[in-house]
Amino acid sequence: MTIAVSYGVGRHPFLTEQAKRLFIDGQWVEAASGKTFQTFNPSTGEALAMIAEGDGVDIDRAVSAARRALSGPWAKFKPFERQNLLLRLADLIDTHFDELAALDALDMGAPISRGREGRLRVVGMLRYYAGQATALHGETIENSLPGQFFSFTLKEPIGVVGAIIPWNGPLKSAIWKIGPALATGCTVVLKAAEEACLSPLRIAELCQEAGVPPGVVNVITGYGETAGAALAAHLDVDKVAFTGSHLTGQKIIQASAGNLKRLSLELGGKSPDIVFADADLDKAVPGAAMAVFANSGQVCSAGTRLFVEQPIYEEFTQRVATFGKALRVGNGSDPTTQIGPLVSAEQLDRVTGYMALGRREGARPLSGGERLTQGDLARGYFVAPTVFADVTDGMRIAQEEIFGPVISAIPFTDMDEVTQRANATPFGLGSGVWTRDVGKAHRMARSIRAGSVWVNCYQAMDPAVPFGGYKMSGYGREGGKQHVEEFLNVKTVWIRTD
Ligand code: NAI
Ligand code: MG
């Protein structure tokens, strides 16, 4: 644990005892099976923590607790009390933010240097939801029925929410599910990703410290095929909020059929990032590079299909490659690291497999293209930021989500052509447009079929601004008012008044 000690986590209790527990009904309990599994620090390959292997039995206990909590003291929380609770939780997470970022760095390798932008997305998001708690309202609606009828709507919490989150941003993902649930008066059973359990467990502890009543937030660790599948299929869960791969998203849709539970699905993509020759290249080069290299490419909306207008294609792709080569790749817990490892040996195999595939398909590597093994890097799951040039639309590296720091750079010649090619994907999560021409920016923003279009920027996000997918990137929005609405049922009330 030398890294942990030098970066302030010390002998964190989650690295010793507590991580073996599940958080159910306000108590830390063993998994019913008594089983645990080992997690690893992807920066060093070292064993990190023993985690409780929750399964369907534990999910059942947690869902029962969440159901009971819906009619317990939680039901009596006034909106302003839920607001205060969320503000207390936000303050606690703010106070412990460095610790939480350090846990994510150990657990899944995210560089702690990314913390600053993370704070707005996490603490700012909770404060935004706190505001939403006192802004929920139904409507009175004029009707045309004969006689006197008064009709209005009430917004009610949807009930028990199953939250299933991935490992690529465990802290952010957990908060983006728990926040709207608390704002709306729902209860939650959160299933952490097996690769990254520590910050979700710590959040459970902070929820308790903030005064979240027992059973309102439950955190289960365990595998997707067992614990996750049980949560998705559970007949007493009213909604599943899922973030992860589209393949698992499809399984969740099938599993939801038993009780037709509501779903929101934030899935992956193969997002286009389009650079026109008139762009400010000094901004577009780092922008396009970090649109993929940030978090080692393990970002759902990464701009991995880099379309570059023909006249600047060679120069631009070379500059992005040079930018990538200069990034400091290293241990996620080292504050000077810009790019951490991939999360696991499995993801390393997958990403290096795609790198080899790109070469076989005839793409030309301008930078990277392989695992990094110099010095200490050999122990972890590191790959070099990679730019493949001469990529064509049909190559698999231009079509499939790689989830690694791999850019597929594709030349184009005009706006209509690039729009059609950018849209020729089953996904539609993010997209980027780099140009100095305002008219072109507006036309592109309307013609790209994706949930977000970033013009002369990439990955900008704010708690008040919705984020989510078109097409196979899923449905539902996170952030903004719509997110909160998705945790509510609309009830219509008719009152005869004559
Ligand atoms: P995954 O989508 O299988 O895992 C995400 C979450 O779903 C985890 O908590 C997992 O335990 C759970 N899960 C898995 N199978 C489940 C099931 N049958 N029922 C209910 N829950 C289940 O993603 P995984 O396996 O970690 O990564 C595989 C690939 O998926 C990655 O290489 C990447 O391409 C993609 N991915 C995309 C993400 C995104 O945000 N777009 C996030 C994570 C992975
Ligand atoms: Mg999986």
Coordinates of C-alpha atoms and ligand atoms in Angstrom, one line a residue:
M1 CA 0.0 0.0 0.0
T2 CA 2.9 2.4 -0.5
I3 CA 1.1 4.4 -3.2
A4 CA -2.0 4.6 -1.0
V5 CA 0.1 5.9 1.9
S6 CA 1.9 8.5 -0.1
Y7 CA -1.2 9.9 -1.7
G8 CA -3.2 10.2 1.5
V9 CA -5.5 7.2 1.6
G10 CA -3.3 5.4 4.2
R11 CA -4.7 2.1 5.4
H12 CA -8.1 2.9 4.3
P13 CA -10.6 0.7 6.1
F14 CA -12.1 -0.3 2.7
L15 CA -8.7 -1.8 1.8
T16 CA -8.9 -4.0 4.9
E17 CA -12.1 -4.9 6.7
Q18 CA -15.2 -3.0 5.5
A19 CA -14.9 -3.7 1.8
K20 CA -16.0 -7.2 2.6
R21 CA -19.4 -5.9 3.4
L22 CA -22.6 -5.0 1.7
F23 CA -24.7 -2.0 2.8
I24 CA -28.3 -3.1 3.3
D25 CA -31.0 -1.4 5.4
G26 CA -28.4 0.9 7.1
Q27 CA -26.2 -2.0 8.2
W28 CA -22.9 -3.4 6.9
V29 CA -23.5 -7.1 6.3
E30 CA -21.7 -10.1 4.9
A31 CA -22.9 -11.5 1.6
A32 CA -25.5 -14.3 2.2
S33 CA -23.2 -16.7 0.5
G34 CA -20.2 -15.7 2.6
K35 CA -18.2 -15.3 -0.6
T36 CA -15.7 -12.6 -1.4
F37 CA -13.7 -11.7 -4.5
Q38 CA -10.4 -10.0 -5.0
T39 CA -9.9 -6.7 -6.8
F40 CA -6.7 -5.3 -8.2
N41 CA -5.0 -2.0 -8.6
P42 CA -4.7 -1.7 -12.4
S43 CA -1.7 0.6 -12.1
T44 CA 0.4 -2.0 -10.4
G45 CA -1.4 -5.3 -10.8
E46 CA -1.3 -5.7 -7.0
A47 CA -4.2 -7.1 -5.0
L48 CA -6.2 -4.3 -3.6
A49 CA -9.3 -5.3 -1.6
M50 CA -11.5 -8.2 -0.8
I51 CA -15.1 -7.4 -1.8
A52 CA -18.3 -9.1 -0.7
E53 CA -19.8 -11.2 -3.5
G54 CA -23.4 -10.3 -3.3
D55 CA -25.9 -12.3 -5.3
G56 CA -29.6 -12.7 -5.9
V57 CA -30.3 -13.4 -2.2
D58 CA -28.6 -10.1 -1.1
I59 CA -30.4 -8.2 -3.9
D60 CA -33.7 -9.6 -2.5
R61 CA -32.8 -8.4 1.0
A62 CA -31.8 -5.0 -0.3
V63 CA -35.0 -4.6 -2.5
S64 CA -37.2 -5.5 0.5
A65 CA -35.4 -3.0 2.7
A66 CA -35.8 -0.3 -0.1
R67 CA -39.5 -1.2 -0.4
R68 CA -40.1 -0.9 3.4
A69 CA -38.1 2.3 3.5
L70 CA -40.6 3.9 1.0
S71 CA -43.3 3.8 3.6
G72 CA -41.1 4.5 6.6
P73 CA -39.8 7.9 7.9
W74 CA -38.5 8.7 4.4
A75 CA -42.1 9.0 3.1
K76 CA -42.6 11.9 5.6
F77 CA -39.5 13.9 4.4
K78 CA -40.8 17.2 3.1
P79 CA -39.1 18.4 -0.1
F80 CA -37.0 20.9 1.8
E81 CA -35.9 18.1 4.1
R82 CA -34.8 16.1 1.1
Q83 CA -33.1 19.2 -0.2
N84 CA -31.2 19.7 3.1
L85 CA -30.2 16.1 3.2
L86 CA -28.8 16.3 -0.4
L87 CA -26.9 19.5 0.6
R88 CA -25.4 17.8 3.6
L89 CA -24.4 14.8 1.4
A90 CA -22.9 17.2 -1.1
D91 CA -20.9 18.9 1.6
L92 CA -19.6 15.6 2.9
I93 CA -18.6 14.5 -0.5
D94 CA -16.9 17.8 -1.1
T95 CA -15.0 17.4 2.1
H96 CA -14.0 13.9 1.3
F97 CA -13.5 14.5 -2.5
D98 CA -9.8 13.9 -2.5
E99 CA -10.2 10.7 -0.7
L100 CA -12.9 9.5 -3.1
A101 CA -10.8 10.4 -6.1
A102 CA -7.9 8.6 -4.5
L103 CA -10.1 5.5 -4.1
D104 CA -11.1 5.6 -7.7
A105 CA -7.4 6.0 -8.7
L106 CA -6.5 2.9 -6.8
D107 CA -9.5 0.9 -7.9
M108 CA -9.7 1.6 -11.6
G109 CA -6.7 3.8 -12.4
A110 CA -8.4 7.2 -13.1
P111 CA -5.7 9.8 -12.6
I112 CA -6.4 11.9 -9.5
S113 CA -5.4 14.9 -11.5
R114 CA -8.8 14.7 -13.2
G115 CA -10.4 15.6 -9.9
R116 CA -11.1 19.2 -10.5
E117 CA -13.6 18.7 -13.3
G118 CA -14.9 15.7 -11.4
R119 CA -15.9 17.9 -8.5
L120 CA -18.5 19.9 -10.5
R121 CA -19.9 16.7 -12.0
V122 CA -20.2 15.1 -8.6
V123 CA -20.7 17.7 -5.9
G124 CA -22.3 20.3 -8.2
M125 CA -24.6 17.6 -9.5
L126 CA -25.8 16.8 -5.9
R127 CA -26.4 20.5 -5.2
Y128 CA -28.4 20.8 -8.4
Y129 CA -30.5 17.8 -7.4
A130 CA -31.0 19.4 -4.0
G131 CA -32.5 22.4 -5.8
Q132 CA -34.7 20.1 -7.8
A133 CA -36.2 18.5 -4.6
T134 CA -38.1 21.7 -3.9
A135 CA -38.9 22.4 -7.6
L136 CA -41.0 19.3 -8.3
H137 CA -44.6 20.2 -9.3
G138 CA -47.6 18.8 -11.1
E139 CA -49.9 21.0 -13.2
T140 CA -53.5 22.1 -13.2
I141 CA -55.0 21.4 -16.6
E142 CA -58.1 23.1 -18.1
N143 CA -60.4 20.4 -19.5
S144 CA -63.4 20.6 -21.8
L145 CA -65.8 18.2 -20.1
P146 CA -69.4 19.4 -19.5
G147 CA -70.2 20.1 -15.9
Q148 CA -67.5 21.1 -13.4
F149 CA -64.3 19.0 -13.3
F150 CA -61.0 20.0 -11.8
S151 CA -58.1 18.1 -13.2
F152 CA -54.5 18.2 -12.0
T153 CA -51.4 16.1 -11.9
L154 CA -49.3 15.0 -9.0
K155 CA -45.7 13.9 -9.3
E156 CA -44.9 10.8 -7.1
P157 CA -41.7 9.0 -6.6
I158 CA -41.5 6.0 -9.0
G159 CA -40.5 3.8 -6.0
V160 CA -37.6 1.4 -5.7
V161 CA -34.8 2.2 -8.2
G162 CA -32.3 -0.4 -9.2
A163 CA -29.1 1.4 -10.2
I164 CA -26.5 -0.6 -12.1
I165 CA -23.3 1.3 -12.8
P166 CA -20.0 0.7 -14.7
W167 CA -16.4 1.0 -13.5
N168 CA -15.2 3.8 -15.8
G169 CA -16.5 6.6 -13.4
P170 CA -17.7 4.9 -10.3
L171 CA -18.0 8.0 -8.1
K172 CA -19.8 10.0 -10.8
S173 CA -22.0 7.2 -11.9
A174 CA -23.1 6.4 -8.3
I175 CA -23.9 10.0 -7.6
W176 CA -25.9 10.5 -10.8
K177 CA -28.2 7.7 -9.8
I178 CA -28.4 8.3 -6.0
G179 CA -28.9 12.1 -6.4
P180 CA -32.1 12.1 -8.5
A181 CA -33.5 9.2 -6.4
L182 CA -33.1 11.2 -3.2
A183 CA -34.4 14.4 -4.7
T184 CA -37.6 12.7 -5.8
G185 CA -38.2 10.6 -2.7
C186 CA -37.3 7.2 -4.2
T187 CA -35.2 4.5 -2.6
V188 CA -32.2 2.9 -4.3
V189 CA -30.4 -0.4 -4.6
L190 CA -27.1 0.3 -6.3
K191 CA -25.1 -2.5 -7.8
A192 CA -21.5 -1.3 -8.2
A193 CA -19.3 -2.7 -11.0
E194 CA -17.2 -5.6 -9.9
E195 CA -14.0 -3.8 -11.0
A196 CA -14.6 -0.6 -9.0
C197 CA -16.5 -0.9 -5.7
L198 CA -14.6 1.3 -3.3
S199 CA -16.0 4.7 -3.9
P200 CA -19.7 3.5 -4.1
L201 CA -19.1 1.8 -0.7
R202 CA -17.7 5.0 0.7
I203 CA -20.6 6.9 -0.6
A204 CA -22.9 4.5 1.3
E205 CA -21.1 5.4 4.4
L206 CA -21.3 9.1 3.7
C207 CA -25.1 8.8 3.0
Q208 CA -25.5 7.3 6.4
E209 CA -23.4 10.1 7.9
A210 CA -25.6 12.7 6.1
G211 CA -28.7 11.2 7.7
V212 CA -30.2 9.1 4.9
P213 CA -32.6 6.8 6.7
P214 CA -31.9 3.0 6.7
G215 CA -33.0 1.3 3.5
V216 CA -33.2 4.4 1.4
V217 CA -29.7 3.8 -0.2
N218 CA -28.4 0.3 -0.3
V219 CA -25.1 -0.7 -2.0
I220 CA -24.5 -4.2 -3.3
T221 CA -21.2 -5.4 -4.7
G222 CA -21.1 -8.5 -6.9
Y223 CA -21.0 -9.7 -10.4
G224 CA -23.3 -8.5 -13.2
E225 CA -24.4 -12.0 -14.3
T226 CA -25.7 -12.7 -10.7
A227 CA -26.3 -9.6 -8.6
G228 CA -26.9 -7.3 -11.6
A229 CA -29.2 -9.7 -13.4
A230 CA -31.2 -10.3 -10.2
L231 CA -31.7 -6.6 -9.8
A232 CA -32.7 -6.1 -13.4
A233 CA -35.3 -8.9 -13.2
H234 CA -36.6 -8.2 -9.7
L235 CA -40.4 -8.0 -9.7
D236 CA -40.4 -5.4 -6.8
V237 CA -38.1 -3.0 -8.5
D238 CA -39.9 -0.1 -10.2
K239 CA -37.2 1.3 -12.4
V240 CA -33.7 0.3 -13.4
A241 CA -31.2 3.1 -14.2
F242 CA -28.3 1.5 -16.1
T243 CA -25.0 2.8 -17.4
G244 CA -22.8 0.4 -19.3
S245 CA -22.4 -1.5 -22.5
H246 CA -25.2 -1.8 -25.1
L247 CA -25.0 -5.6 -24.9
T248 CA -25.8 -5.6 -21.2
G249 CA -28.4 -2.9 -21.9
Q250 CA -30.2 -5.3 -24.2
K251 CA -30.1 -8.0 -21.5
I252 CA -31.6 -5.5 -19.0
I253 CA -34.4 -4.7 -21.4
Q254 CA -35.2 -8.4 -21.6
A255 CA -34.9 -8.9 -17.8
S256 CA -37.3 -5.9 -17.2
A257 CA -40.2 -7.6 -19.0
G258 CA -41.4 -9.5 -16.0
N259 CA -42.9 -6.4 -14.4
L260 CA -42.5 -4.0 -17.2
K261 CA -40.3 -1.9 -15.0
R262 CA -39.2 1.6 -16.3
L263 CA -35.7 1.8 -17.7
S264 CA -33.2 4.5 -18.5
L265 CA -30.1 3.3 -20.4
E266 CA -27.0 5.2 -20.8
L267 CA -24.9 3.1 -23.2
G268 CA -21.8 3.3 -25.3
G269 CA -21.0 4.8 -28.7
K270 CA -18.7 5.4 -31.5
S271 CA -19.0 9.1 -31.5
P272 CA -17.8 11.2 -34.5
D273 CA -15.5 14.2 -33.9
I274 CA -15.4 16.4 -37.1
V275 CA -12.6 18.8 -37.8
F276 CA -13.1 21.3 -40.6
A277 CA -10.1 22.9 -42.3
D278 CA -11.3 26.4 -41.1
A279 CA -11.1 25.3 -37.4
D280 CA -8.8 26.9 -34.8
L281 CA -6.3 24.0 -35.0
D282 CA -4.4 25.1 -31.8
K283 CA -7.6 24.4 -29.9
A284 CA -8.8 21.5 -32.0
V285 CA -5.6 19.4 -31.7
P286 CA -5.7 19.1 -27.9
G287 CA -9.5 19.0 -28.0
A288 CA -9.7 16.1 -30.4
A289 CA -6.9 14.3 -28.6
M290 CA -8.4 14.5 -25.1
A291 CA -11.9 13.7 -26.5
V292 CA -10.5 10.1 -26.7
F293 CA -7.4 9.9 -24.5
A294 CA -9.0 11.3 -21.3
N295 CA -9.6 8.4 -18.8
S296 CA -7.6 6.2 -21.2
G297 CA -10.5 6.3 -23.7
Q298 CA -12.8 4.6 -21.2
V299 CA -15.6 7.1 -21.7
C300 CA -19.0 6.3 -23.2
S301 CA -19.0 9.5 -25.4
A302 CA -15.4 9.5 -26.5
G303 CA -14.9 11.0 -29.9
T304 CA -13.2 8.0 -31.4
R305 CA -14.1 8.5 -35.1
L306 CA -12.0 11.5 -35.9
F307 CA -13.2 12.9 -39.3
V308 CA -10.7 15.5 -40.6
E309 CA -11.2 17.6 -43.8
Q310 CA -8.8 16.5 -46.5
P311 CA -6.6 19.6 -46.9
I312 CA -5.5 19.5 -43.2
Y313 CA -5.8 15.7 -42.7
E314 CA -2.1 14.8 -42.7
E315 CA -0.9 17.8 -40.6
F316 CA -3.8 17.5 -38.1
T317 CA -3.5 13.8 -37.5
Q318 CA 0.3 14.1 -37.1
R319 CA -0.3 16.9 -34.5
V320 CA -2.8 14.8 -32.6
A321 CA -0.4 11.9 -32.6
T322 CA 2.4 14.2 -31.3
F323 CA 0.1 15.5 -28.6
G324 CA -0.7 12.0 -27.6
K325 CA 3.0 11.0 -27.4
A326 CA 3.7 13.9 -25.0
L327 CA 1.0 12.8 -22.5
R328 CA 2.4 11.4 -19.2
V329 CA 1.1 7.9 -18.8
G330 CA 1.5 6.4 -15.4
N331 CA 0.1 5.3 -12.1
G332 CA -3.4 6.8 -11.5
S333 CA -2.4 7.7 -7.9
D334 CA 0.5 9.8 -9.0
P335 CA -0.7 13.5 -9.2
T336 CA 1.5 14.2 -12.2
T337 CA -0.1 11.4 -14.3
Q338 CA -2.3 12.5 -17.2
I339 CA -3.3 9.1 -18.6
G340 CA -3.7 6.1 -16.3
P341 CA -4.0 2.4 -17.0
L342 CA -6.9 0.5 -18.5
V343 CA -9.1 -0.9 -15.8
S344 CA -8.2 -4.6 -16.0
A345 CA -6.3 -7.4 -17.8
E346 CA -9.5 -8.2 -19.7
Q347 CA -9.8 -4.6 -21.0
L348 CA -6.0 -4.6 -21.8
D349 CA -6.5 -7.8 -24.0
R350 CA -9.5 -6.2 -25.6
V351 CA -7.8 -2.9 -26.5
T352 CA -4.5 -4.4 -27.6
G353 CA -6.6 -6.8 -29.7
Y354 CA -8.2 -3.9 -31.5
M355 CA -4.8 -2.3 -31.9
A356 CA -3.5 -5.4 -33.7
L357 CA -6.8 -5.6 -35.7
G358 CA -6.3 -2.0 -36.8
R359 CA -2.9 -2.8 -38.3
R360 CA -4.3 -6.0 -40.0
E361 CA -7.1 -4.0 -41.5
G362 CA -4.5 -1.7 -43.1
A363 CA -4.7 1.4 -40.8
R364 CA -1.5 3.3 -40.3
P365 CA -0.4 3.8 -36.7
L366 CA 1.0 7.4 -36.2
S367 CA 1.5 6.9 -32.5
G368 CA 1.1 4.2 -29.9
G369 CA -0.6 1.0 -31.1
E370 CA 0.8 -1.1 -28.3
R371 CA 1.0 -2.0 -24.6
L372 CA 3.5 0.1 -22.6
T373 CA 6.0 -2.0 -20.7
Q374 CA 8.9 0.4 -19.8
G375 CA 9.9 0.2 -16.1
D376 CA 7.0 0.1 -13.6
L377 CA 4.4 0.3 -16.4
A378 CA 5.0 -3.4 -17.1
R379 CA 3.2 -4.3 -13.9
G380 CA 0.0 -2.4 -14.8
Y381 CA -2.4 -2.4 -17.7
F382 CA -1.0 0.5 -19.7
V383 CA -1.4 1.2 -23.4
A384 CA 0.0 4.2 -25.4
P385 CA -2.4 6.9 -26.7
T386 CA -2.9 5.8 -30.2
V387 CA -3.8 7.4 -33.5
F388 CA -4.6 5.3 -36.5
A389 CA -4.5 7.1 -39.9
D390 CA -5.9 5.9 -43.2
V391 CA -8.9 4.4 -41.5
T392 CA -11.9 3.7 -43.7
D393 CA -15.5 3.6 -42.6
G394 CA -15.9 -0.2 -43.0
M395 CA -13.0 -1.1 -40.7
R396 CA -14.0 -2.6 -37.4
I397 CA -11.9 -0.1 -35.6
A398 CA -14.1 2.6 -37.2
Q399 CA -17.3 0.8 -36.1
E400 CA -16.9 -0.9 -32.7
E401 CA -16.5 0.7 -29.3
I402 CA -12.9 0.0 -28.3
F403 CA -13.0 1.7 -24.9
G404 CA -9.4 2.5 -25.0
P405 CA -7.2 5.5 -26.0
V406 CA -7.5 4.7 -29.7
I407 CA -8.4 7.3 -32.4
S408 CA -9.5 6.2 -35.8
A409 CA -8.7 9.2 -38.1
I410 CA -10.7 9.3 -41.3
P411 CA -10.4 11.9 -44.1
F412 CA -13.5 13.7 -45.6
T413 CA -14.1 16.2 -48.4
D414 CA -17.4 18.0 -47.8
M415 CA -20.0 18.8 -45.2
D416 CA -22.9 16.7 -46.6
E417 CA -20.7 13.7 -47.1
V418 CA -19.2 13.8 -43.6
T419 CA -22.6 14.3 -42.0
Q420 CA -23.9 11.2 -43.8
R421 CA -20.8 9.2 -42.8
A422 CA -20.8 10.4 -39.2
N423 CA -24.4 9.3 -38.9
A424 CA -23.8 5.9 -40.4
T425 CA -23.5 4.1 -37.0
P426 CA -26.0 2.4 -34.8
F427 CA -24.9 4.6 -32.0
G428 CA -25.6 8.3 -31.2
L429 CA -24.2 9.5 -27.9
G430 CA -21.7 12.3 -28.4
S431 CA -20.3 14.3 -31.4
G432 CA -17.9 17.1 -32.0
V433 CA -17.6 19.8 -34.6
W434 CA -14.6 22.1 -35.0
T435 CA -15.1 25.1 -37.2
R436 CA -14.9 28.9 -37.2
D437 CA -17.9 29.2 -39.4
V438 CA -21.0 29.8 -37.3
G439 CA -23.5 28.8 -40.0
K440 CA -21.7 25.5 -40.5
A441 CA -21.7 24.9 -36.8
H442 CA -25.5 25.4 -36.6
R443 CA -26.2 23.2 -39.7
M444 CA -24.0 20.4 -38.3
A445 CA -25.6 20.7 -34.9
R446 CA -29.0 20.0 -36.4
S447 CA -28.0 17.3 -38.8
I448 CA -25.9 15.0 -36.5
R449 CA -28.0 12.3 -34.9
A450 CA -26.6 12.2 -31.4
G451 CA -27.7 13.2 -27.9
S452 CA -24.9 15.8 -27.6
V453 CA -23.1 18.0 -30.1
W454 CA -20.1 19.8 -28.8
V455 CA -18.9 22.7 -31.0
N456 CA -15.3 23.8 -30.6
C457 CA -15.2 21.8 -27.4
Y458 CA -15.7 18.2 -26.4
Q459 CA -17.2 16.5 -23.3
A460 CA -18.5 19.8 -21.8
M461 CA -21.0 18.9 -19.1
D462 CA -23.0 20.6 -16.5
P463 CA -25.5 19.4 -13.9
A464 CA -28.4 21.4 -15.4
V465 CA -27.7 20.3 -19.0
P466 CA -29.1 16.9 -20.2
F467 CA -26.9 14.2 -21.4
G468 CA -27.9 10.9 -23.1
G469 CA -28.2 8.9 -26.2
Y470 CA -30.0 8.6 -29.6
K471 CA -30.4 5.2 -31.3
M472 CA -28.4 2.3 -29.6
S473 CA -26.7 4.6 -27.2
G474 CA -29.8 4.3 -25.1
Y475 CA -32.7 6.4 -23.8
G476 CA -33.4 8.7 -20.9
R477 CA -31.3 11.7 -19.9
E478 CA -29.0 12.4 -17.0
G479 CA -28.6 15.9 -15.9
G480 CA -31.2 18.6 -16.2
K481 CA -34.9 18.5 -15.3
Q482 CA -35.7 15.6 -17.5
H483 CA -33.4 13.4 -15.4
V484 CA -35.4 14.1 -12.3
E485 CA -38.7 13.5 -14.1
E486 CA -37.6 10.0 -15.0
F487 CA -37.7 9.1 -11.3
L488 CA -41.3 10.3 -11.0
N489 CA -44.7 8.9 -11.9
V490 CA -47.4 11.3 -13.1
K491 CA -50.7 10.8 -11.4
T492 CA -53.8 12.6 -12.7
V493 CA -56.6 13.5 -10.3
W494 CA -60.1 14.4 -11.4
I495 CA -62.4 16.1 -9.0
R496 CA -66.1 16.8 -9.7
T497 CA -66.9 20.1 -8.3
D498 CA -70.6 20.8 -9.2
Ligands
NAI1 P1 -21.1 -4.1 -18.6 O1 -22.0 -3.2 -19.4 O2 -21.2 -5.6 -18.8 O3 -21.1 -3.7 -17.1 C1 -21.7 -2.6 -16.6 C2 -22.5 -2.9 -15.3 O4 -23.5 -3.9 -15.6 C3 -21.6 -3.6 -14.2 O5 -22.1 -3.2 -12.9 C4 -21.9 -5.1 -14.4 O6 -21.7 -5.9 -13.3 C5 -23.4 -5.0 -14.8 N1 -23.9 -6.2 -15.6 C6 -23.2 -7.0 -16.4 N2 -24.0 -8.0 -16.9 C7 -25.2 -7.8 -16.4 C8 -26.5 -8.4 -16.5 N3 -26.6 -9.5 -17.3 N4 -27.5 -7.9 -15.9 C9 -27.4 -6.8 -15.1 N5 -26.2 -6.2 -14.9 C10 -25.2 -6.6 -15.5 O7 -19.6 -3.7 -19.1 P2 -18.2 -4.4 -18.9 O8 -18.4 -5.9 -18.9 O9 -17.6 -3.8 -17.7 O10 -17.3 -3.9 -20.1 C11 -17.5 -4.5 -21.4 C12 -17.4 -3.5 -22.4 O11 -18.6 -2.7 -22.3 C13 -16.3 -2.5 -22.4 O12 -15.2 -2.9 -23.1 C14 -16.9 -1.3 -23.1 O13 -16.7 -1.4 -24.4 C15 -18.3 -1.3 -22.7 N6 -18.6 -0.4 -21.6 C16 -19.2 0.8 -21.9 C17 -19.5 1.7 -20.9 C18 -20.1 2.9 -21.3 O14 -20.3 3.8 -20.4 N7 -20.5 3.1 -22.5 C19 -19.2 1.4 -19.5 C20 -18.6 0.1 -19.3 C21 -18.4 -0.8 -20.3
MG2 MG -19.8 -7.3 -18.6

